[in-house]
mmCIF file of C-alpha atoms in Angstrom:
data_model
loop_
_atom_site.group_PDB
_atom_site.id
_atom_site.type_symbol
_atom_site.label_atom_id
_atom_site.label_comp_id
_atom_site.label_asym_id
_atom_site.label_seq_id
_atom_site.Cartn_x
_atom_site.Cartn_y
_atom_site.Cartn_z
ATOM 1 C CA UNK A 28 -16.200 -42.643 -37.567
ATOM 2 C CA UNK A 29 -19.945 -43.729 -38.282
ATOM 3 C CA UNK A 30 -22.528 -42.419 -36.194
ATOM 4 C CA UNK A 31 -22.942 -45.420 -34.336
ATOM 5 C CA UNK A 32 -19.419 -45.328 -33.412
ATOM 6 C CA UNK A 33 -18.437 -43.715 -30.004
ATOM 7 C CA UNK A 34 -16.277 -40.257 -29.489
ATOM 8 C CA UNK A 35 -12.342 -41.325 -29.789
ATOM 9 C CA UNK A 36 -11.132 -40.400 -26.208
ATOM 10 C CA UNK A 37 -8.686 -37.311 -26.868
ATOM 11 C CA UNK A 38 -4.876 -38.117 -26.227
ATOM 12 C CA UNK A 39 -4.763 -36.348 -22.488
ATOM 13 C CA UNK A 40 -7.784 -38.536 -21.486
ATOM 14 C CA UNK A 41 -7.021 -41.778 -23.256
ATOM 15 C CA UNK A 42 -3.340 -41.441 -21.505
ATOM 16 C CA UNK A 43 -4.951 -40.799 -17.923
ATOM 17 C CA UNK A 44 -6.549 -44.085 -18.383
ATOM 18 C CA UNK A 45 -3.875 -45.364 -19.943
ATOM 19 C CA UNK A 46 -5.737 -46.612 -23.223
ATOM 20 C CA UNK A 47 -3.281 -44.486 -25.026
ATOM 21 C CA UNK A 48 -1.287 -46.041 -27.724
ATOM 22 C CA UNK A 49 2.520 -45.723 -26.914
ATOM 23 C CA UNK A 50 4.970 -44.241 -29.263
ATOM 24 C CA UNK A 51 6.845 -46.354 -31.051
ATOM 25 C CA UNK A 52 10.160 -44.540 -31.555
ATOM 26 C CA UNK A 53 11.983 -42.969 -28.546
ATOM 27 C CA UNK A 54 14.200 -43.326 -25.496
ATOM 28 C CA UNK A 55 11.649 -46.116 -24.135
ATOM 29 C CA UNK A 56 13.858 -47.123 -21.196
ATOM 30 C CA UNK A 57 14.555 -43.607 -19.980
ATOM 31 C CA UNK A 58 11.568 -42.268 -20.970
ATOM 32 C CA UNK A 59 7.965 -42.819 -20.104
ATOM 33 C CA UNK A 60 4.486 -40.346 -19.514
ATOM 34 C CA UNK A 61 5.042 -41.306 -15.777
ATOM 35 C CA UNK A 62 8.703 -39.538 -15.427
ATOM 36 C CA UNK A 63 7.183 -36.871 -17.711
ATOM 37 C CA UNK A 64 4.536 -36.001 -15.561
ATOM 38 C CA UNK A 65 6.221 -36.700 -12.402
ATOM 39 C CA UNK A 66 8.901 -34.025 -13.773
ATOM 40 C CA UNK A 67 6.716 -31.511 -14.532
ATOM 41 C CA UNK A 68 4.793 -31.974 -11.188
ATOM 42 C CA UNK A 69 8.249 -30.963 -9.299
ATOM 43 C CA UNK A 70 8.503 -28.161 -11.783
ATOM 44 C CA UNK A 71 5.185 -26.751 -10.445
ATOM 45 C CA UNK A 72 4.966 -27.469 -7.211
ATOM 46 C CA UNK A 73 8.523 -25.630 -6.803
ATOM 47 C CA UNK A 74 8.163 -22.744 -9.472
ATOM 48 C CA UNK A 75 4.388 -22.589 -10.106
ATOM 49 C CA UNK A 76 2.722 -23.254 -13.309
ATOM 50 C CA UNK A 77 4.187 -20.724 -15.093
ATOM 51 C CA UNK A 78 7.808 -23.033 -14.724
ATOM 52 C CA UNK A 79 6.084 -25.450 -16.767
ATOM 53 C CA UNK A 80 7.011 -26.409 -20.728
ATOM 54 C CA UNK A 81 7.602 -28.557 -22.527
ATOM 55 C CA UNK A 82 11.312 -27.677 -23.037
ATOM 56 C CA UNK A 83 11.977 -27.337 -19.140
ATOM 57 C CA UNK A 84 10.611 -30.526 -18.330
ATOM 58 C CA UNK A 85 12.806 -31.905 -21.077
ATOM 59 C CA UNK A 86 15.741 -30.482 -19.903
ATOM 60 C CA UNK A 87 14.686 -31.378 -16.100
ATOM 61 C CA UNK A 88 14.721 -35.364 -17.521
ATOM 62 C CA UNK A 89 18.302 -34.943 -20.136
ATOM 63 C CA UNK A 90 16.212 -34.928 -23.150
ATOM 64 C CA UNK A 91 15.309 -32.710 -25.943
ATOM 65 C CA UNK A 92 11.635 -31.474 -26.711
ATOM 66 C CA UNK A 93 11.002 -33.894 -29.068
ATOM 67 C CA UNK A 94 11.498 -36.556 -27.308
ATOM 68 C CA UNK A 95 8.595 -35.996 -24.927
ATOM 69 C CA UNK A 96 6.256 -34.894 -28.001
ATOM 70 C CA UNK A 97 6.517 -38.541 -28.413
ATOM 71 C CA UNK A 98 4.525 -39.460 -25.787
ATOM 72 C CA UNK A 99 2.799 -36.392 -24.330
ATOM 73 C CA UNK A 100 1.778 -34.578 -27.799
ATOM 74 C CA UNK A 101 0.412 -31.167 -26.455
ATOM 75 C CA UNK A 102 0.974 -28.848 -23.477
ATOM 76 C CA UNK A 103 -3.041 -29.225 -22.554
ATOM 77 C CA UNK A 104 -2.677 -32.861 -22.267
ATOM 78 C CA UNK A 105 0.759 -32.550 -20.013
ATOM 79 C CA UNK A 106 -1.716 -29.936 -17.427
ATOM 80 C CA UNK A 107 -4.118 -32.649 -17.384
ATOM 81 C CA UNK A 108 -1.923 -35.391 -16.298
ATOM 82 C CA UNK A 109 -0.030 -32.832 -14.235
ATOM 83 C CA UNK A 110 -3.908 -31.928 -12.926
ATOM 84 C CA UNK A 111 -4.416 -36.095 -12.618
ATOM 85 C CA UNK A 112 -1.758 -37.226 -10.712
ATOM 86 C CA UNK A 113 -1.590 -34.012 -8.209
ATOM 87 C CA UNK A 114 -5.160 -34.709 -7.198
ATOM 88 C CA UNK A 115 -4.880 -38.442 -6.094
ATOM 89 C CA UNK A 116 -7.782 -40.122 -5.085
ATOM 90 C CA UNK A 117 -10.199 -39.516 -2.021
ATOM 91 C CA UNK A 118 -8.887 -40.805 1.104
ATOM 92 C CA UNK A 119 -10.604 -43.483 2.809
ATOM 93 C CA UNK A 120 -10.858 -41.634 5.920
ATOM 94 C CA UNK A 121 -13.944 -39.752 5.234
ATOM 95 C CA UNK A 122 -16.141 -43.092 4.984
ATOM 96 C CA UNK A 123 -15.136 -43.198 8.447
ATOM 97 C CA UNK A 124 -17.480 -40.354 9.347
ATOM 98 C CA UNK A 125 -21.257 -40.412 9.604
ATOM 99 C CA UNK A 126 -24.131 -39.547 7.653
ATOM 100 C CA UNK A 127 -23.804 -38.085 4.390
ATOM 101 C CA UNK A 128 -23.393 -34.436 5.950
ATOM 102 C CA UNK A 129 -19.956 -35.630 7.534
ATOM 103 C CA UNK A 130 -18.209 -37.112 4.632
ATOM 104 C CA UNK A 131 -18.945 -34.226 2.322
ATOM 105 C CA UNK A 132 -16.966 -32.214 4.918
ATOM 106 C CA UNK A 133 -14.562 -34.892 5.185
ATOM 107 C CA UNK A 134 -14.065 -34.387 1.357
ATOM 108 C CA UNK A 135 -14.345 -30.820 1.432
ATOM 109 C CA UNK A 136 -11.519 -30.495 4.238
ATOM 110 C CA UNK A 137 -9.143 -33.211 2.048
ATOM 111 C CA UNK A 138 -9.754 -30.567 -0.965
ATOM 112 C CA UNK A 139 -8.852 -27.590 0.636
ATOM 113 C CA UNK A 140 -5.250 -29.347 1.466
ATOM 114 C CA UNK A 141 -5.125 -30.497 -1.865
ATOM 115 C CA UNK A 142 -5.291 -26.868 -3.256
ATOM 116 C CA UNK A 143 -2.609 -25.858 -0.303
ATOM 117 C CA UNK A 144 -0.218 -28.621 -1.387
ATOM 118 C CA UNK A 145 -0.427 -28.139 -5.027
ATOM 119 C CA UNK A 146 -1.534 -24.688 -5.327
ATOM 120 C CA UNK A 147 -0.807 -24.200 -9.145
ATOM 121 C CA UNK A 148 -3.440 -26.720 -9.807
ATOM 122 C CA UNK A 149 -6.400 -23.484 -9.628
ATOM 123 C CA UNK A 150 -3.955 -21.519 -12.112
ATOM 124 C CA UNK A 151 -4.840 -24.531 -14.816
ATOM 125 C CA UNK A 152 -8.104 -23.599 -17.021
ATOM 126 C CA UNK A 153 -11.346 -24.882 -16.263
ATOM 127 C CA UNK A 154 -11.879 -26.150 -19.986
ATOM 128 C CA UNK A 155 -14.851 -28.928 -18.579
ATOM 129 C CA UNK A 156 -15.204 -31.722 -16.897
ATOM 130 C CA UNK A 157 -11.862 -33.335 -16.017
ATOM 131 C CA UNK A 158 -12.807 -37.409 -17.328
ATOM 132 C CA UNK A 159 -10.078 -38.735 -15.679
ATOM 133 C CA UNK A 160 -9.454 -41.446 -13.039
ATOM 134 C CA UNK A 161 -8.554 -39.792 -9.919
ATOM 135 C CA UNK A 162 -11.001 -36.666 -10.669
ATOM 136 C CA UNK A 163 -13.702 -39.057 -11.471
ATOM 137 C CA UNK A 164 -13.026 -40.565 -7.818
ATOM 138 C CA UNK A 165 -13.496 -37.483 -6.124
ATOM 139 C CA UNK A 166 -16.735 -37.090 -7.821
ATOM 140 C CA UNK A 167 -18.149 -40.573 -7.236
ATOM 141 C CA UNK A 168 -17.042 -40.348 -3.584
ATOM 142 C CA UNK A 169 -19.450 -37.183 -3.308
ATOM 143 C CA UNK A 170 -22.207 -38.582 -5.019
ATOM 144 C CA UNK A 171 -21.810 -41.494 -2.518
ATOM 145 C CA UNK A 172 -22.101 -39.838 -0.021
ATOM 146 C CA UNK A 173 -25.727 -38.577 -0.384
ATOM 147 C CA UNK A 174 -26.612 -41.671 -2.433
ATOM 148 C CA UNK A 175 -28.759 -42.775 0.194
ATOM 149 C CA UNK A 176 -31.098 -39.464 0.551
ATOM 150 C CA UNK A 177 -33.881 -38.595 -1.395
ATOM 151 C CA UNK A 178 -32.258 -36.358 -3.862
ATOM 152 C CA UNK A 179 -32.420 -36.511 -7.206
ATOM 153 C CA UNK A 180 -29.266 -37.055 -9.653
ATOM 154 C CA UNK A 181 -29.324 -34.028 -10.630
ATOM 155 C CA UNK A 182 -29.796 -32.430 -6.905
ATOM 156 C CA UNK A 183 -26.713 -34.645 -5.885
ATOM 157 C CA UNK A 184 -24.530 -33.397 -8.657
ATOM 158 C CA UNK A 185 -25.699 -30.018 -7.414
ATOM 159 C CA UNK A 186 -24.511 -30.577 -3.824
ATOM 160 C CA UNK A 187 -21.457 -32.192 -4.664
ATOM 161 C CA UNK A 188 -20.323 -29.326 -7.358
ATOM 162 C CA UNK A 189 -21.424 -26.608 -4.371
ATOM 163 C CA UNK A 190 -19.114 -28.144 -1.710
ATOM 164 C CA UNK A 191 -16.390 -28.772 -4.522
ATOM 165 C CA UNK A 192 -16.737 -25.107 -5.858
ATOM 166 C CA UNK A 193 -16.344 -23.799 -2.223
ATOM 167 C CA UNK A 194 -13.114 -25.407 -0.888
ATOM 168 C CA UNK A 195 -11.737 -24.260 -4.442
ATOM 169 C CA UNK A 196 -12.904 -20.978 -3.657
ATOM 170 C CA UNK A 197 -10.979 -21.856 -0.227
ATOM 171 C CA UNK A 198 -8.243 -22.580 -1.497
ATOM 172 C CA UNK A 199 -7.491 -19.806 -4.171
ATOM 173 C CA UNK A 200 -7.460 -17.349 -1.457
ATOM 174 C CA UNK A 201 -5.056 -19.610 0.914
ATOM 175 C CA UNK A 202 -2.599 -19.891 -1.534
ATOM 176 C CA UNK A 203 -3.001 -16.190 -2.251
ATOM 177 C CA UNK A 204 -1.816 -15.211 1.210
ATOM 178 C CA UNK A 205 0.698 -17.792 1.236
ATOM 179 C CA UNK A 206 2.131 -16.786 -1.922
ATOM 180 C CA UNK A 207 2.142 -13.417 -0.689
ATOM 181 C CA UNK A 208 3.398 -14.143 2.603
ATOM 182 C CA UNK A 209 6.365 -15.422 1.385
ATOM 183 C CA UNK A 210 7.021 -12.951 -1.382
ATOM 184 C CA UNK A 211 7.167 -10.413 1.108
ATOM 185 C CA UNK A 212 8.581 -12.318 4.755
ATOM 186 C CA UNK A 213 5.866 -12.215 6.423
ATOM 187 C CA UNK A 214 3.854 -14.896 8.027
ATOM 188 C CA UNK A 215 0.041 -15.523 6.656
ATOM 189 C CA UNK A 216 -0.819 -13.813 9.689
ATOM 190 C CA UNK A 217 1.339 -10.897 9.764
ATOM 191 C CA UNK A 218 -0.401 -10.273 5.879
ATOM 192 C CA UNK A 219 -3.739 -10.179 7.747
ATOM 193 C CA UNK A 220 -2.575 -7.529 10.390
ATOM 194 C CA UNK A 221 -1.137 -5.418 7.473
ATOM 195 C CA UNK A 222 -3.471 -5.895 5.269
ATOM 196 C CA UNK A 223 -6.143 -4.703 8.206
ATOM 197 C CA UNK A 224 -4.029 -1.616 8.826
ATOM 198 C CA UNK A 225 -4.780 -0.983 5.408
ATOM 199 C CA UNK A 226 -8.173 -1.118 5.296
ATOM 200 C CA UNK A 227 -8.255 0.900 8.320
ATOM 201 C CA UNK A 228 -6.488 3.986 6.567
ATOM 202 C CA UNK A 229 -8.648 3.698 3.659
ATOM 203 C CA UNK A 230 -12.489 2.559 4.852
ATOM 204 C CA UNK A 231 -14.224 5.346 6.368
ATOM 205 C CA UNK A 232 -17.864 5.713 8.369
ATOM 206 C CA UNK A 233 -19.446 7.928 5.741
ATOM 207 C CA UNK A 234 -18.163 6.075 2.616
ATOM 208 C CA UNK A 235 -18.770 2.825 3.923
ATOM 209 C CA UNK A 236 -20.385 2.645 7.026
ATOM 210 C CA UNK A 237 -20.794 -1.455 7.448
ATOM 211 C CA UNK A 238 -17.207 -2.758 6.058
ATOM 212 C CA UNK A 239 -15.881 0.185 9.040
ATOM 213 C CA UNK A 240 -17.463 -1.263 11.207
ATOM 214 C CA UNK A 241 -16.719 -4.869 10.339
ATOM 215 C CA UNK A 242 -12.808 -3.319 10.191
ATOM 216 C CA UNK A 243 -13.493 -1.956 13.927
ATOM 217 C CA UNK A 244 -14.875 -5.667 14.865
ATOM 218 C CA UNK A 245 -11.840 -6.891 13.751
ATOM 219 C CA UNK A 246 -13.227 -9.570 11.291
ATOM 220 C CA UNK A 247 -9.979 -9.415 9.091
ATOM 221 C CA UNK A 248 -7.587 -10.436 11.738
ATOM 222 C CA UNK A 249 -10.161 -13.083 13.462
ATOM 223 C CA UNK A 250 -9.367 -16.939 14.024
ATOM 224 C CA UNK A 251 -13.074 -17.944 12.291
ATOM 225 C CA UNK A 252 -12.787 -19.396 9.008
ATOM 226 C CA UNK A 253 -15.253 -17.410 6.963
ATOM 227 C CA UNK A 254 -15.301 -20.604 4.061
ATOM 228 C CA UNK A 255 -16.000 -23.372 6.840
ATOM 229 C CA UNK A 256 -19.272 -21.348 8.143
ATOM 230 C CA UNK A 257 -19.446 -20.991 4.044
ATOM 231 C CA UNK A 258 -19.483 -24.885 3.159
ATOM 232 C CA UNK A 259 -21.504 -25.508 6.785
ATOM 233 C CA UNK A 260 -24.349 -23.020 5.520
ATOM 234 C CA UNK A 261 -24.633 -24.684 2.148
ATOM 235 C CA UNK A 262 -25.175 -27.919 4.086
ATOM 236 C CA UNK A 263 -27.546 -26.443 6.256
ATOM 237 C CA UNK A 264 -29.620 -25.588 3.507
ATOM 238 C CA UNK A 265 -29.507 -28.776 1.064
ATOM 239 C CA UNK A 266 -30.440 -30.380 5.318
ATOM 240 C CA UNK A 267 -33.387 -28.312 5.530
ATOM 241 C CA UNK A 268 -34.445 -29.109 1.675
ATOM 242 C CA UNK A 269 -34.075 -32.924 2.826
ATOM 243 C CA UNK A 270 -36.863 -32.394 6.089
ATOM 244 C CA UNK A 271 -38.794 -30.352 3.781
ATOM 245 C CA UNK A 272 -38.897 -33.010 1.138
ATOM 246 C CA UNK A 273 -39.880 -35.780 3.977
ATOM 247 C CA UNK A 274 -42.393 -33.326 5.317
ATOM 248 C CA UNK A 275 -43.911 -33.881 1.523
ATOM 249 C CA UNK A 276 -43.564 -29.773 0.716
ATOM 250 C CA UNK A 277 -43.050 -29.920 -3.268
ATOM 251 C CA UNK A 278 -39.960 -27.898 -4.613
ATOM 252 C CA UNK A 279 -39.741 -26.081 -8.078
ATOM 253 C CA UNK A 280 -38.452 -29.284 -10.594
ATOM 254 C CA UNK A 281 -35.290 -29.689 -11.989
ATOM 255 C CA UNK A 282 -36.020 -29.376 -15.149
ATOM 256 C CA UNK A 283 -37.237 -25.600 -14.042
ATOM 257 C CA UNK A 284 -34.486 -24.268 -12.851
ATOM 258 C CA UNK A 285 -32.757 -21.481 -15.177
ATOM 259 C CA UNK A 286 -29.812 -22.301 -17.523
ATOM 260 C CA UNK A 287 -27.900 -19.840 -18.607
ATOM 261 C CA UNK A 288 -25.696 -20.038 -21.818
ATOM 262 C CA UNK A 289 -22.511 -18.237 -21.275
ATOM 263 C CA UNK A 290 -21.544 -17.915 -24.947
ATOM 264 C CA UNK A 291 -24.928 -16.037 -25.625
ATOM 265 C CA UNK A 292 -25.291 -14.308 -22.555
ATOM 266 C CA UNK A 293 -21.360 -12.655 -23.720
ATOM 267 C CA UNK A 294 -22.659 -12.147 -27.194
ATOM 268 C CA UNK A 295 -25.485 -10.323 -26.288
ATOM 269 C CA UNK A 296 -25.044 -6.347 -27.543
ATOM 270 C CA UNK A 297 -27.838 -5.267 -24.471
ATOM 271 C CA UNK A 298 -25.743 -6.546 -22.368
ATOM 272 C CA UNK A 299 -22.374 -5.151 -23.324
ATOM 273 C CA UNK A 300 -23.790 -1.730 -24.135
ATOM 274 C CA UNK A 301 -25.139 -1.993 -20.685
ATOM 275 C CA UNK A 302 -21.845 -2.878 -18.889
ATOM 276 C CA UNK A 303 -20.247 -0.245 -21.256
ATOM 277 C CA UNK A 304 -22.533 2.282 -19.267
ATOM 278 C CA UNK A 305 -22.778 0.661 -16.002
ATOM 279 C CA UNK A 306 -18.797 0.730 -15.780
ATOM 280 C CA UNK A 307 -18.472 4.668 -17.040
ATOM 281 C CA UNK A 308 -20.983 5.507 -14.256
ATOM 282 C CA UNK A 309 -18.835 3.873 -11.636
ATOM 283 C CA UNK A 310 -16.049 6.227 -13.232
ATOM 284 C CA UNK A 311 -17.902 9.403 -12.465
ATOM 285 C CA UNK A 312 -18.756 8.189 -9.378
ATOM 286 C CA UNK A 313 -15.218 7.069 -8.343
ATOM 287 C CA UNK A 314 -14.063 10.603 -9.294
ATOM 288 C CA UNK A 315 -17.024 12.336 -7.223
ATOM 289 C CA UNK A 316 -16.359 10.557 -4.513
ATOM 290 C CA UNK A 317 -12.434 11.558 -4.533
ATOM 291 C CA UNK A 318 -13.112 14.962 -4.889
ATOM 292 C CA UNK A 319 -15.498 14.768 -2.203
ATOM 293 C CA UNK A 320 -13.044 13.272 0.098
ATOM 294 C CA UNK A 321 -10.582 15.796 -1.022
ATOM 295 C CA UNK A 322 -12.930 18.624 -0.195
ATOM 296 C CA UNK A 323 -13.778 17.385 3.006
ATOM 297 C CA UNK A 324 -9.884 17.114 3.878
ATOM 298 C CA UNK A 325 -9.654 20.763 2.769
ATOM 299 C CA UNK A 326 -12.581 22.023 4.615
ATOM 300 C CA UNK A 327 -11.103 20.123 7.868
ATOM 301 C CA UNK A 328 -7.667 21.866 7.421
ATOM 302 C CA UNK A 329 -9.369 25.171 7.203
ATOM 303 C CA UNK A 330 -11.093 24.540 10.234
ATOM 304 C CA UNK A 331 -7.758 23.422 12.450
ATOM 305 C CA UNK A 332 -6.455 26.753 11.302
ATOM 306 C CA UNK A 333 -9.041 28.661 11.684
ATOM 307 C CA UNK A 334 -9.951 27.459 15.071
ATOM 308 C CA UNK A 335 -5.798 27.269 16.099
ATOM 309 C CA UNK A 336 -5.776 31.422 14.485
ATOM 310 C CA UNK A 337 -9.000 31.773 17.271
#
């Protein structure tokens, strides 16, 4: 490849967009990267992700390993087909709303039952952007949305990532109490109660004197859906950026804001030595604060006796 020459698209892209060359030798009647994906799709949406390989979706079609190396040549790319084809494409529905404000919802909402559906899909790495058709759809249908407001490209990618980023957020902790709901027979709102009973045994006034009182107001067992006031906030505030914008108030630049590069922010010795002594001090004070708890039980049993001896 010269210079001048492009990237070559890597085999799980080029196959999403189905530039990919196919194989040449194989079962080609029987076998194609459709019935391998759709396989392994089942697989996951039955089992989770961890059902997933190569040699169970081959045995799930009747063939051996190597026959789907001929057309899907890596696990990665099979997640990222898997990843494709799960996610679909926006639904048409949410140009039916209003205003850019409503469709982002719209989109957020479709997400959320996206995750709920195909909940394995937040177990697959992040490894980048996904460059594929469907995810590329989602995208453009956000950026859409607030194409006609005054933000910048970059502030629209912004928005769009924030609303994405919360309904996965959303939808992580969904299929969490699902999951768990129906590893242990109990209905998503049955975990709640019980996992509120918990809290209550645990949480107390002196330790922490605003979750106990949150646990008294009942906020784990409520009806509100603490990531819809979430996503509605976030709008609020890229709303009040727009009047403040038309009212001509200047905002700090893009090209201001603060990037931070993960790979040297994790290589960076301050830091670790830091964390190394940040997370022994939260040892100690785990420990102090058991033994205080302990002593306070003690000193309360000494007390009922003494005062029952009295």
């Amino acid at each position: 490849m010269t210079e001048n020459e492009p990237p070559e698209l890597p085999r799980g892209i080029a196959l999403a967009w189905g530039v990919a060359a196919t194989p040449q030798r194989g079962p080609k009647r029987e076998m194609s990267v459709e019935r391998i994906v759709d396989a392994a799709v089942e697989l996951a949406d039955a089992e989770g992700i961890g059902a997933v390989s190569m040699a169970a979706v081959a045995a799930k079609l009747g063939f051996t390993p190597m026959s789907l190396y001929r057309y899907v040549t890596a696990k990665d790319d099979l997640l990222l087909l898997m990843q494709e084809q799960a996610t679909g494409v926006p639904p048409e529905s949410h140009l039916e709303r209003e205003g850019w404000r409503d469709r982002l919802l719209a989109l957020y909402e479709e997400q959320v039952l996206l995750y709920l559906r195909h909940p394995w899909m937040l177990s697959v790495p992040i490894t980048g952007s996904p460059i594929t058709p469907n995810s590329s759809a989602w995208l453009d249908a956000s950026l859409a949305a607030l194409e006609q407001t005054v933000l910048t490209a970059d502030e629209r990618i912004a928005t769009a990532l924030a609303v994405t980023g919360q309904a996965r957020w959303c939808g992580i902790v969904q299929a969490g109490y699902t999951a768990q709901a129906r590893g242990i027979g109990l209905s998503p709102d049955e975990v709640a109660v019980r996992e509120a009973d918990l809290y209550d045994r645990v949480i107390t006034q002196d330790e922490f004197p605003a979750l106990r009182r949150a646990v008294d107001e009942g906020v784990f067992t409520s009806p509100a859906d603490p990531f819809r006031f979430g996503v509605e906030r976030i709008l609020d505030g890229v709303a009040a950026y727009l009047d403040a914008r038309d009212r001509g108030e200047s905002r700090a630049p893009v090209d201001e804001w603060i990037a931070i590069d993960p790979v040297e922010l994790a290589g960076d010795r301050r830091l670790k030595e830091a964390q190394k002594t940040v997370r022994e001090a939260e040892k100690m004070l785990r420990a102090a604060r058991k033994a205080e708890r302990q002593a306070l039980r003690e000193a309360k049993e000494r007390f009922a006796k003494t005062k029952g001896q009295g």
